[in-house]
Amino acid sequence: MRAPAVARPVVRRRGSPTLIGLGVLVAWAAWRATTSRDVLNTRGWSSFAEFWTAVLDPDLNADFLRLTGEAMLTTASYAVLGAVASVAVGLVGAPLLADRPWESATGSRALSACRTAARWVVRALFVVPRAIHEIIWALLLVQVLGFDPLVAVLAIAFQFGAITAKVYADLLDDADPAAFRSLRAGGAGWFTAMVYGLVPIVRRDLIGYGFYRLECAVRSAAVLGIVGLGGLGNQLDLSFESLRYDEIWTLIAALMILSGLADRWSTAVRHSGSDVAVRSSWIALLVLVPVSWWYVGIDVSALWSERTRRLFGDLVDDMLPPRLGPGGWSELIEATVDTLAMSVLATVIAVTGGLLVATVAARPHRPDDGVVRRSAGWVARLVLLLFRAVPAPVWAFLVVLVMFPGIWPGAVALGVYNTGVLGRLFAEVFDDHDDRARRQLDTAGAGPVEQFTYGVLPVCAPRLVSLAVYRWEVITRETVVVGVVGAAGLGRLMQEHLVARDFAAVTGTIGALIVLAVAIDAIGRRLRP
């Protein structure tokens, strides 16, 4: 019997303009980060060593463990409510953003023109929240609602909801349109045809992505705690300020447990394909949502109170029209260039680190893999969990112990955090790839290195490149997170404007960030295989 054909790997020519351009970009970013400021701060090495030594002696005092448990429940509650709200926004927004439901819409030319214009407006409305990191939403919402738990839920829902709507819209557009078109030809309305002709095809993908958002929401909820909204992030911030490293390791362990549970739940729903797992997860959410609502004390009436309306009006008046800060165009351009350099370096660190650790973390495919190989895999997965469970601002707090504030501390902090994220995604790609090429090489007597180099890496390359490019786009938005704790770039500039309550300059800085994010999105689309 003839062996099935092996998927043909994508091979790029050496010296292609794309690779040369990326190489020049990385070299420029490293040059700018290294030459513009002093980098290493040798006086902080003792504190850095003290932090890592404390891992052997975490704070296990009963009172602090109770405080950690309460913070853990707060973070989990924010994540559950924010993720559910995001999926709700995604389900409402996806039909408006997708092209498929509207491909056979009828009506006069004027009606068609109005419909097209309305859809462009909707798309623009979803672009803005998608480009702005949730920490910025939180910092702005705090000006109106104070440190209300609702701020954390809304901040997650705004950005994640817009992202979810875009992903759901892409799923609807990519689904087989035969059933949808058949229903439309039979006289069904666009909504009915979409519900019965498209949704059943992508139902599992919709559910799987929704639970992936829950996993991401745990990490976001921890970040939002750092701006004063409670939870594990808030406790980490307080412990860092007082240099209580033993407390920090207790809180990091709690974050790893929470993040690990969310990872396992998300992975079980996305990869098991079991109806039992999906139904059980729905039942669990039906319980968790009201419990989370009660635990953090959500009161939606705050949204339409007279005080909220007045403060919201004041904030809009203060933010519009946007203007430059005291440093003018030169300050804004310099911060934008620093942000670009930081995002490039962080992506290089994350891709390199993620690829190296993922090769060990990927689950072995051969039954003869020994205890050492399996143990190394578990250690690698634990390292990746540590990297992504600890929020990027906490890594930044740690890195500035040994580096002067600037581009490098932000790049290293984001690089470490995203090594955890990308490493896990890369490992999943290695786990799920078509294994026929590697098995053929194994049969031919090739060693493990040759099997990976010629049988695994070429097959996985398109997916790895796509994930790396997408992560570059995300990292660009995340530069704000480390900027607000002292790193360089637009985040630091925004923090200075917020401290000065110069909200019009904040709007100008957000505009620069949106332009940069949209530009990198456009570059990313060209780089994807």
Coordinates of C-alpha atoms in Angstrom, one line a residue:
M1 CA 0.0 0.0 0.0
R2 CA 1.4 3.4 -1.0
A3 CA 2.3 5.6 1.9
P4 CA 0.2 8.8 2.2
A5 CA 1.8 12.0 1.0
V6 CA 3.6 14.0 3.6
A7 CA 2.5 17.7 4.0
R8 CA 5.0 19.7 1.9
P9 CA 6.9 22.1 4.2
V10 CA 7.0 25.8 3.4
V11 CA 10.6 26.8 2.6
R12 CA 11.7 30.4 2.4
R13 CA 14.6 31.4 0.3
R14 CA 17.6 32.6 2.2
G15 CA 18.3 36.2 2.0
S16 CA 14.7 37.0 1.1
P17 CA 13.8 40.7 1.4
T18 CA 11.4 39.9 4.3
L19 CA 14.1 38.2 6.4
I20 CA 16.7 40.9 5.6
G21 CA 14.1 43.6 6.6
L22 CA 13.3 41.8 9.9
G23 CA 17.0 41.4 10.6
V24 CA 17.6 45.2 10.1
L25 CA 14.6 46.0 12.3
V26 CA 15.9 43.8 15.2
A27 CA 19.4 45.3 14.8
W28 CA 18.0 48.8 14.9
A29 CA 15.9 48.1 18.0
A30 CA 18.9 46.6 19.9
W31 CA 21.0 49.6 18.9
R32 CA 18.4 52.1 20.0
A33 CA 17.8 50.3 23.3
T34 CA 21.5 50.0 24.1
T35 CA 22.9 53.3 23.0
S36 CA 20.1 55.7 24.2
R37 CA 20.5 54.9 27.9
D38 CA 22.7 53.1 30.5
V39 CA 21.4 49.5 30.7
L40 CA 22.8 47.5 33.7
N41 CA 22.4 48.6 37.3
T42 CA 24.9 46.5 39.2
R43 CA 23.8 47.9 42.6
G44 CA 20.5 45.9 42.4
W45 CA 22.0 42.4 42.0
S46 CA 21.8 41.7 45.8
S47 CA 18.0 42.4 45.8
F48 CA 17.6 40.3 42.7
A49 CA 19.4 37.4 44.3
E50 CA 17.4 37.9 47.5
F51 CA 14.2 37.6 45.5
W52 CA 15.1 34.2 43.9
T53 CA 16.4 32.9 47.2
A54 CA 13.1 33.6 48.8
V55 CA 11.4 30.9 46.6
L56 CA 12.6 28.4 49.2
D57 CA 10.9 30.3 52.0
P58 CA 7.4 31.5 51.0
D59 CA 5.2 33.2 53.6
L60 CA 2.9 30.4 54.9
N61 CA 1.5 32.4 57.8
A62 CA -2.2 31.6 58.3
D63 CA -3.4 35.2 58.1
F64 CA -1.5 35.8 54.9
L65 CA -2.7 32.5 53.3
R66 CA -6.3 33.6 54.1
L67 CA -5.6 37.0 52.5
T68 CA -4.1 35.3 49.5
G69 CA -7.1 33.0 49.2
E70 CA -9.5 36.0 49.2
A71 CA -7.4 37.8 46.6
M72 CA -7.4 34.6 44.5
L73 CA -11.2 34.5 44.6
T74 CA -11.4 38.1 43.6
T75 CA -9.1 37.6 40.6
A76 CA -11.1 34.5 39.5
S77 CA -14.4 36.4 39.8
Y78 CA -13.1 39.2 37.7
A79 CA -11.9 36.7 35.1
V80 CA -15.2 34.7 35.0
L81 CA -17.4 37.8 34.7
G82 CA -15.1 39.6 32.2
A83 CA -14.8 36.5 30.0
V84 CA -18.6 35.9 29.9
A85 CA -19.2 39.6 29.1
S86 CA -16.6 39.3 26.3
V87 CA -18.3 36.3 24.7
A88 CA -21.6 38.2 24.9
V89 CA -20.1 41.2 23.1
G90 CA -18.5 38.8 20.6
L91 CA -21.8 37.1 19.8
V92 CA -23.6 40.4 19.2
G93 CA -20.7 41.9 17.2
A94 CA -19.7 39.0 15.0
P95 CA -22.8 39.1 12.7
L96 CA -22.2 42.8 12.2
L97 CA -18.5 42.4 11.4
A98 CA -18.7 39.3 9.3
D99 CA -19.2 39.5 5.5
R100 CA -21.0 36.2 5.0
P101 CA -24.4 37.0 6.5
W102 CA -24.7 40.0 4.3
E103 CA -23.5 38.6 1.0
S104 CA -27.1 38.1 -0.4
A105 CA -28.9 40.9 1.3
T106 CA -31.4 42.6 -0.9
G107 CA -33.0 46.0 -1.2
S108 CA -32.7 49.2 -3.1
R109 CA -29.3 50.8 -4.0
A110 CA -29.8 53.4 -1.3
L111 CA -30.6 50.8 1.3
S112 CA -27.5 48.8 0.2
A113 CA -25.4 52.0 0.5
C114 CA -26.7 52.7 4.0
R115 CA -26.1 49.1 5.1
T116 CA -22.5 49.3 3.8
A117 CA -21.9 52.6 5.6
A118 CA -23.4 51.3 8.8
R119 CA -21.1 48.2 8.7
W120 CA -18.0 50.4 8.2
V121 CA -19.1 52.5 11.3
V122 CA -19.5 49.3 13.3
R123 CA -16.1 48.0 12.2
A124 CA -14.5 51.3 13.3
L125 CA -16.3 51.1 16.6
F126 CA -14.7 47.7 17.2
V127 CA -11.2 48.7 16.1
V128 CA -10.7 51.2 18.8
P129 CA -11.4 49.0 21.9
R130 CA -9.4 46.2 20.2
A131 CA -6.3 48.4 19.9
I132 CA -6.4 49.8 23.5
H133 CA -5.1 47.6 26.3
E134 CA -7.5 46.7 29.1
I135 CA -5.2 48.5 31.6
I136 CA -5.9 51.8 29.8
W137 CA -9.6 51.2 29.9
A138 CA -9.3 50.5 33.6
L139 CA -7.3 53.7 34.3
L140 CA -9.9 55.8 32.5
L141 CA -12.9 54.0 34.0
V142 CA -11.4 54.5 37.5
Q143 CA -11.8 58.3 36.8
V144 CA -15.6 57.8 36.5
L145 CA -16.5 54.8 38.7
G146 CA -13.7 54.9 41.2
F147 CA -12.1 51.6 42.3
D148 CA -15.4 49.7 41.7
P149 CA -15.2 46.0 40.8
L150 CA -17.3 46.9 37.8
V151 CA -14.2 48.6 36.4
A152 CA -12.3 45.4 36.1
V153 CA -15.2 43.5 34.4
L154 CA -15.8 46.3 31.9
A155 CA -12.1 46.8 31.1
I156 CA -11.8 43.1 30.3
A157 CA -15.1 43.1 28.4
F158 CA -14.2 46.1 26.2
Q159 CA -11.0 44.8 24.7
F160 CA -11.7 41.0 24.9
G161 CA -15.2 41.6 23.5
A162 CA -13.9 43.4 20.5
I163 CA -11.3 40.7 19.9
T164 CA -13.8 37.9 20.3
A165 CA -16.2 39.6 17.9
K166 CA -13.4 39.8 15.3
V167 CA -12.5 36.1 15.7
Y168 CA -16.1 35.0 15.7
A169 CA -16.7 37.0 12.5
D170 CA -13.7 35.4 10.9
L171 CA -15.0 31.9 11.8
L172 CA -18.4 32.7 10.2
D173 CA -16.7 34.0 7.1
D174 CA -14.5 30.9 6.8
A175 CA -17.3 28.4 7.3
D176 CA -18.7 26.3 4.4
P177 CA -21.4 28.6 3.0
A178 CA -23.4 25.9 1.2
A179 CA -26.1 25.5 3.9
F180 CA -26.4 29.2 4.5
R181 CA -26.8 29.9 0.7
S182 CA -29.4 27.1 0.4
L183 CA -31.5 28.6 3.2
R184 CA -31.2 32.1 1.8
A185 CA -32.3 30.8 -1.6
G186 CA -35.3 29.1 0.1
G187 CA -36.5 32.5 1.4
A188 CA -35.0 32.4 5.0
G189 CA -33.8 35.7 6.5
W190 CA -30.1 36.4 7.0
F191 CA -30.3 35.9 10.7
T192 CA -32.2 32.6 10.4
A193 CA -29.9 31.4 7.7
M194 CA -26.9 32.3 9.8
V195 CA -28.2 30.5 12.9
Y196 CA -29.1 27.3 11.1
G197 CA -26.6 27.4 8.2
L198 CA -23.3 28.7 9.7
V199 CA -23.4 28.5 13.5
P200 CA -23.7 24.7 13.7
I201 CA -20.6 24.4 11.6
V202 CA -18.5 26.6 13.8
R203 CA -20.2 25.9 17.1
R204 CA -17.2 24.0 18.6
D205 CA -14.8 26.7 17.5
L206 CA -17.0 29.4 19.1
I207 CA -17.2 27.5 22.4
G208 CA -13.5 26.7 22.4
Y209 CA -12.4 30.2 21.7
G210 CA -14.8 31.5 24.5
F211 CA -13.0 29.2 27.0
Y212 CA -9.6 30.3 25.7
R213 CA -10.7 33.9 26.5
L214 CA -11.4 32.7 30.1
E215 CA -7.9 31.5 30.4
C216 CA -6.6 34.9 29.1
A217 CA -9.0 36.8 31.4
V218 CA -7.3 35.3 34.5
R219 CA -4.0 36.9 33.5
S220 CA -5.7 40.2 32.6
A221 CA -7.5 40.2 36.0
A222 CA -4.2 39.9 37.7
V223 CA -2.8 42.8 35.7
L224 CA -5.8 45.0 36.5
G225 CA -5.2 44.4 40.2
I226 CA -2.0 46.4 40.0
V227 CA -3.9 49.6 39.2
G228 CA -5.7 49.2 42.5
L229 CA -8.7 47.0 41.7
G230 CA -7.9 44.3 44.3
G231 CA -7.0 40.7 43.7
L232 CA -3.7 39.0 43.4
G233 CA -2.2 41.7 41.3
N234 CA -2.9 44.3 43.9
Q235 CA -1.4 42.2 46.7
L236 CA 1.7 41.6 44.5
D237 CA 2.1 45.3 44.0
L238 CA 1.9 46.0 47.8
S239 CA 4.4 43.2 48.6
F240 CA 6.8 44.5 46.0
E241 CA 6.6 48.0 47.4
S242 CA 7.6 46.7 50.8
L243 CA 10.1 44.2 49.3
R244 CA 8.4 41.2 51.1
Y245 CA 9.8 38.6 48.7
D246 CA 8.5 35.7 50.8
E247 CA 4.9 37.1 50.3
I248 CA 5.5 37.6 46.6
W249 CA 6.4 33.9 46.2
T250 CA 3.2 32.8 48.0
L251 CA 1.2 35.1 45.7
I252 CA 3.0 33.8 42.6
A253 CA 2.2 30.2 43.7
A254 CA -1.5 31.2 44.0
L255 CA -1.4 32.8 40.5
M256 CA 0.2 29.7 39.0
I257 CA -2.5 27.5 40.6
L258 CA -5.3 29.8 39.2
S259 CA -3.7 30.1 35.8
G260 CA -3.0 26.4 35.7
L261 CA -6.6 25.5 36.5
A262 CA -7.9 27.9 33.8
D263 CA -5.4 26.4 31.3
R264 CA -6.5 22.8 32.0
W265 CA -10.2 23.7 31.8
S266 CA -9.7 25.6 28.5
T267 CA -7.5 22.9 27.0
A268 CA -10.1 20.2 28.0
V269 CA -12.9 22.0 26.3
R270 CA -10.9 22.9 23.2
H271 CA -9.2 19.6 22.6
S272 CA -11.4 16.8 24.1
G273 CA -14.2 17.2 21.6
S274 CA -16.4 15.7 24.2
D275 CA -20.0 16.9 24.6
V276 CA -19.8 15.9 28.2
A277 CA -16.9 18.3 28.8
V278 CA -18.8 21.1 27.1
R279 CA -22.0 20.5 29.0
S280 CA -20.2 20.2 32.3
S281 CA -18.4 23.5 31.6
W282 CA -21.7 25.3 30.8
I283 CA -23.2 24.0 34.1
A284 CA -20.1 25.1 36.0
L285 CA -20.3 28.6 34.4
L286 CA -24.0 28.8 35.3
V287 CA -22.9 28.4 38.9
L288 CA -19.7 30.5 38.8
V289 CA -21.3 33.6 37.2
P290 CA -23.8 34.4 40.0
V291 CA -21.3 33.4 42.7
S292 CA -18.7 35.7 41.2
W293 CA -21.2 38.5 40.9
W294 CA -22.1 38.1 44.5
Y295 CA -18.5 37.7 45.8
V296 CA -17.1 40.9 44.3
G297 CA -20.3 42.8 44.8
I298 CA -21.2 44.0 41.3
D299 CA -23.8 46.8 41.3
V300 CA -24.6 47.8 37.7
S301 CA -26.8 50.7 38.9
A302 CA -23.6 52.6 39.3
L303 CA -23.5 52.8 35.5
W304 CA -26.5 55.2 35.2
S305 CA -26.3 57.1 38.5
E306 CA -26.2 60.9 38.3
R307 CA -22.7 61.0 39.7
T308 CA -21.5 58.6 36.9
R309 CA -23.2 60.7 34.2
R310 CA -21.6 63.9 35.5
L311 CA -18.1 62.4 35.8
F312 CA -18.3 60.7 32.4
G313 CA -19.3 64.1 30.8
D314 CA -16.4 65.8 32.6
L315 CA -14.0 63.1 31.4
V316 CA -15.1 63.4 27.8
D317 CA -14.7 67.2 28.0
D318 CA -11.2 66.8 29.5
M319 CA -10.2 64.2 26.9
L320 CA -11.5 66.0 23.7
P321 CA -10.1 67.4 21.6
P322 CA -6.8 65.4 21.9
R323 CA -3.6 67.4 22.0
L324 CA 0.1 67.0 22.5
G325 CA 1.7 66.9 25.9
P326 CA 4.2 69.5 27.2
G327 CA 7.0 67.9 25.2
G328 CA 5.2 68.3 21.9
W329 CA 5.7 66.2 18.7
S330 CA 9.3 65.3 19.5
E331 CA 8.3 63.7 22.9
L332 CA 5.4 61.8 21.3
I333 CA 7.5 60.6 18.3
E334 CA 10.4 59.5 20.6
A335 CA 8.0 57.6 22.8
T336 CA 6.4 55.9 19.8
V337 CA 9.8 54.9 18.4
D338 CA 10.8 53.5 21.9
T339 CA 7.6 51.5 21.9
L340 CA 8.3 50.0 18.5
A341 CA 11.9 49.1 19.6
M342 CA 10.6 47.6 22.8
S343 CA 7.9 45.5 21.0
V344 CA 10.5 44.2 18.5
L345 CA 13.0 43.1 21.2
A346 CA 10.3 41.6 23.4
T347 CA 9.0 39.6 20.4
V348 CA 12.5 38.3 19.6
I349 CA 13.0 37.2 23.2
A350 CA 9.6 35.6 23.4
V351 CA 9.9 33.7 20.1
T352 CA 13.4 32.5 20.8
G353 CA 12.7 31.5 24.4
G354 CA 9.3 30.1 23.6
L355 CA 10.7 27.9 20.8
L356 CA 13.5 26.6 22.9
V357 CA 11.3 25.7 25.9
A358 CA 8.5 24.4 23.7
T359 CA 10.7 21.8 22.1
V360 CA 11.2 20.2 25.6
A361 CA 7.6 21.0 26.8
A362 CA 5.9 19.3 23.9
R363 CA 4.6 15.9 24.8
P364 CA 6.7 13.0 23.6
H365 CA 5.3 11.0 20.6
R366 CA 7.5 8.0 21.0
P367 CA 6.6 5.3 23.5
D368 CA 10.2 4.6 24.2
D369 CA 10.8 8.1 25.7
G370 CA 12.3 7.6 29.1
V371 CA 11.7 9.0 32.5
V372 CA 14.3 11.8 32.0
R373 CA 12.6 13.0 28.8
R374 CA 9.1 13.0 30.4
S375 CA 10.5 14.7 33.6
A376 CA 12.2 17.4 31.4
G377 CA 8.8 18.0 29.7
W378 CA 7.0 18.5 33.0
V379 CA 9.7 20.9 34.2
A380 CA 9.5 22.9 30.9
R381 CA 5.7 23.1 31.2
L382 CA 6.1 24.3 34.8
V383 CA 8.6 27.0 33.7
L384 CA 6.2 28.2 31.0
L385 CA 3.3 28.3 33.5
L386 CA 5.5 30.4 35.9
F387 CA 6.4 32.8 33.1
R388 CA 2.9 33.5 31.9
A389 CA 1.2 33.3 35.3
V390 CA 3.2 36.2 36.7
P391 CA 1.9 39.5 35.1
A392 CA 4.3 41.5 32.9
P393 CA 4.4 44.5 35.3
V394 CA 5.7 42.2 38.1
W395 CA 8.5 41.0 35.8
A396 CA 9.2 44.6 35.1
F397 CA 9.4 45.4 38.8
L398 CA 11.9 42.6 39.1
V399 CA 14.0 43.5 36.0
V400 CA 14.4 47.2 37.1
L401 CA 16.3 45.9 40.1
V402 CA 19.2 45.1 37.7
M403 CA 18.5 47.4 34.8
F404 CA 18.0 51.1 34.6
P405 CA 14.5 52.2 33.4
G406 CA 14.3 52.3 29.7
I407 CA 13.6 50.1 26.7
W408 CA 15.5 47.0 27.8
P409 CA 13.6 46.4 31.2
G410 CA 10.3 46.6 29.3
A411 CA 11.5 44.4 26.5
V412 CA 12.9 41.8 28.9
A413 CA 9.7 41.8 31.1
L414 CA 7.4 41.4 28.2
G415 CA 9.8 38.9 26.6
V416 CA 9.7 36.6 29.7
Y417 CA 5.9 36.9 30.1
N418 CA 5.3 36.2 26.4
T419 CA 7.8 33.3 26.4
G420 CA 5.3 31.6 28.7
V421 CA 2.4 32.4 26.4
L422 CA 4.1 31.6 23.1
G423 CA 5.9 28.5 24.5
R424 CA 2.7 26.9 25.4
L425 CA 1.1 27.7 22.0
F426 CA 4.3 26.4 20.2
A427 CA 4.2 23.2 22.3
E428 CA 0.5 22.7 21.2
V429 CA 1.6 23.1 17.6
F430 CA 4.3 20.5 18.0
D431 CA 1.8 18.2 19.8
D432 CA -0.9 18.4 17.1
H433 CA 1.2 18.5 13.9
D434 CA 1.1 15.9 11.2
D435 CA 3.7 13.4 12.4
R436 CA 4.3 11.4 9.2
A437 CA 7.4 13.1 8.1
R438 CA 9.1 12.6 11.5
R439 CA 8.1 9.0 11.6
Q440 CA 9.5 8.4 8.1
L441 CA 12.8 9.9 9.2
D442 CA 12.7 7.8 12.4
T443 CA 12.2 4.7 10.3
A444 CA 15.1 5.7 8.1
G445 CA 17.4 5.9 11.2
A446 CA 17.7 9.7 11.7
G447 CA 18.5 10.9 15.2
P448 CA 16.2 13.1 17.3
V449 CA 17.9 16.4 16.2
E450 CA 17.6 15.5 12.5
Q451 CA 14.0 14.4 13.0
F452 CA 13.1 17.7 14.7
T453 CA 15.0 19.8 12.2
Y454 CA 13.8 18.2 9.0
G455 CA 10.6 16.4 10.1
V456 CA 8.9 18.6 12.6
L457 CA 10.1 22.2 12.2
P458 CA 9.3 22.6 8.5
V459 CA 5.8 21.2 8.9
C460 CA 5.1 23.4 11.9
A461 CA 6.8 26.6 10.5
P462 CA 3.7 28.3 8.9
R463 CA 1.7 28.0 12.2
L464 CA 4.7 29.1 14.3
V465 CA 5.3 32.1 12.1
S466 CA 1.6 33.0 12.2
L467 CA 1.5 32.8 16.1
A468 CA 4.7 34.8 16.4
V469 CA 3.4 37.6 14.2
Y470 CA 0.1 37.7 16.0
R471 CA 2.0 37.9 19.3
W472 CA 4.1 40.9 18.0
E473 CA 0.8 42.7 17.5
V474 CA -0.4 41.9 21.1
I475 CA 3.0 42.8 22.6
T476 CA 2.8 46.2 21.0
R477 CA -0.4 46.9 22.9
E478 CA 1.1 45.3 26.1
T479 CA 4.0 47.8 26.1
V480 CA 1.6 50.1 27.9
V481 CA 1.5 47.7 30.8
V482 CA 5.2 47.9 31.5
G483 CA 5.3 51.6 30.6
V484 CA 3.0 52.5 33.5
V485 CA 5.5 51.0 36.0
G486 CA 8.5 52.9 34.7
A487 CA 9.6 51.4 31.4
A488 CA 10.1 53.6 28.4
G489 CA 7.6 54.3 25.5
L490 CA 4.1 55.5 25.2
G491 CA 3.0 53.7 28.4
R492 CA 5.4 55.8 30.5
L493 CA 4.3 59.0 28.7
M494 CA 0.6 58.1 29.3
Q495 CA 1.3 57.5 33.0
E496 CA 3.0 60.9 33.3
H497 CA -0.1 62.6 31.6
L498 CA -2.4 60.6 34.0
V499 CA -0.5 61.8 37.0
A500 CA -0.7 65.3 35.8
R501 CA -4.5 64.7 35.0
D502 CA -3.8 66.0 31.4
F503 CA -6.5 63.8 29.8
A504 CA -6.3 65.6 26.4
A505 CA -2.7 64.6 26.2
V506 CA -3.7 61.0 27.3
T507 CA -6.0 60.9 24.3
G508 CA -3.2 62.1 22.0
T509 CA -0.9 59.3 23.3
I510 CA -3.7 56.7 22.9
G511 CA -4.1 57.9 19.3
A512 CA -0.3 57.4 18.7
L513 CA -0.6 53.9 20.2
I514 CA -3.6 53.0 17.9
V515 CA -1.7 54.2 14.8
L516 CA 1.3 52.1 15.8
A517 CA -0.9 49.0 16.5
V518 CA -2.8 49.4 13.2
A519 CA 0.5 49.7 11.3
I520 CA 1.9 46.6 12.9
D521 CA -1.4 44.8 12.2
A522 CA -0.9 45.7 8.5
I523 CA 2.8 44.5 8.6
G524 CA 1.6 41.3 10.3
R525 CA -0.9 40.5 7.6
R526 CA 1.9 40.7 5.0
L527 CA 4.2 38.5 7.1
R528 CA 1.7 35.7 7.7
P529 CA 2.2 32.7 5.5

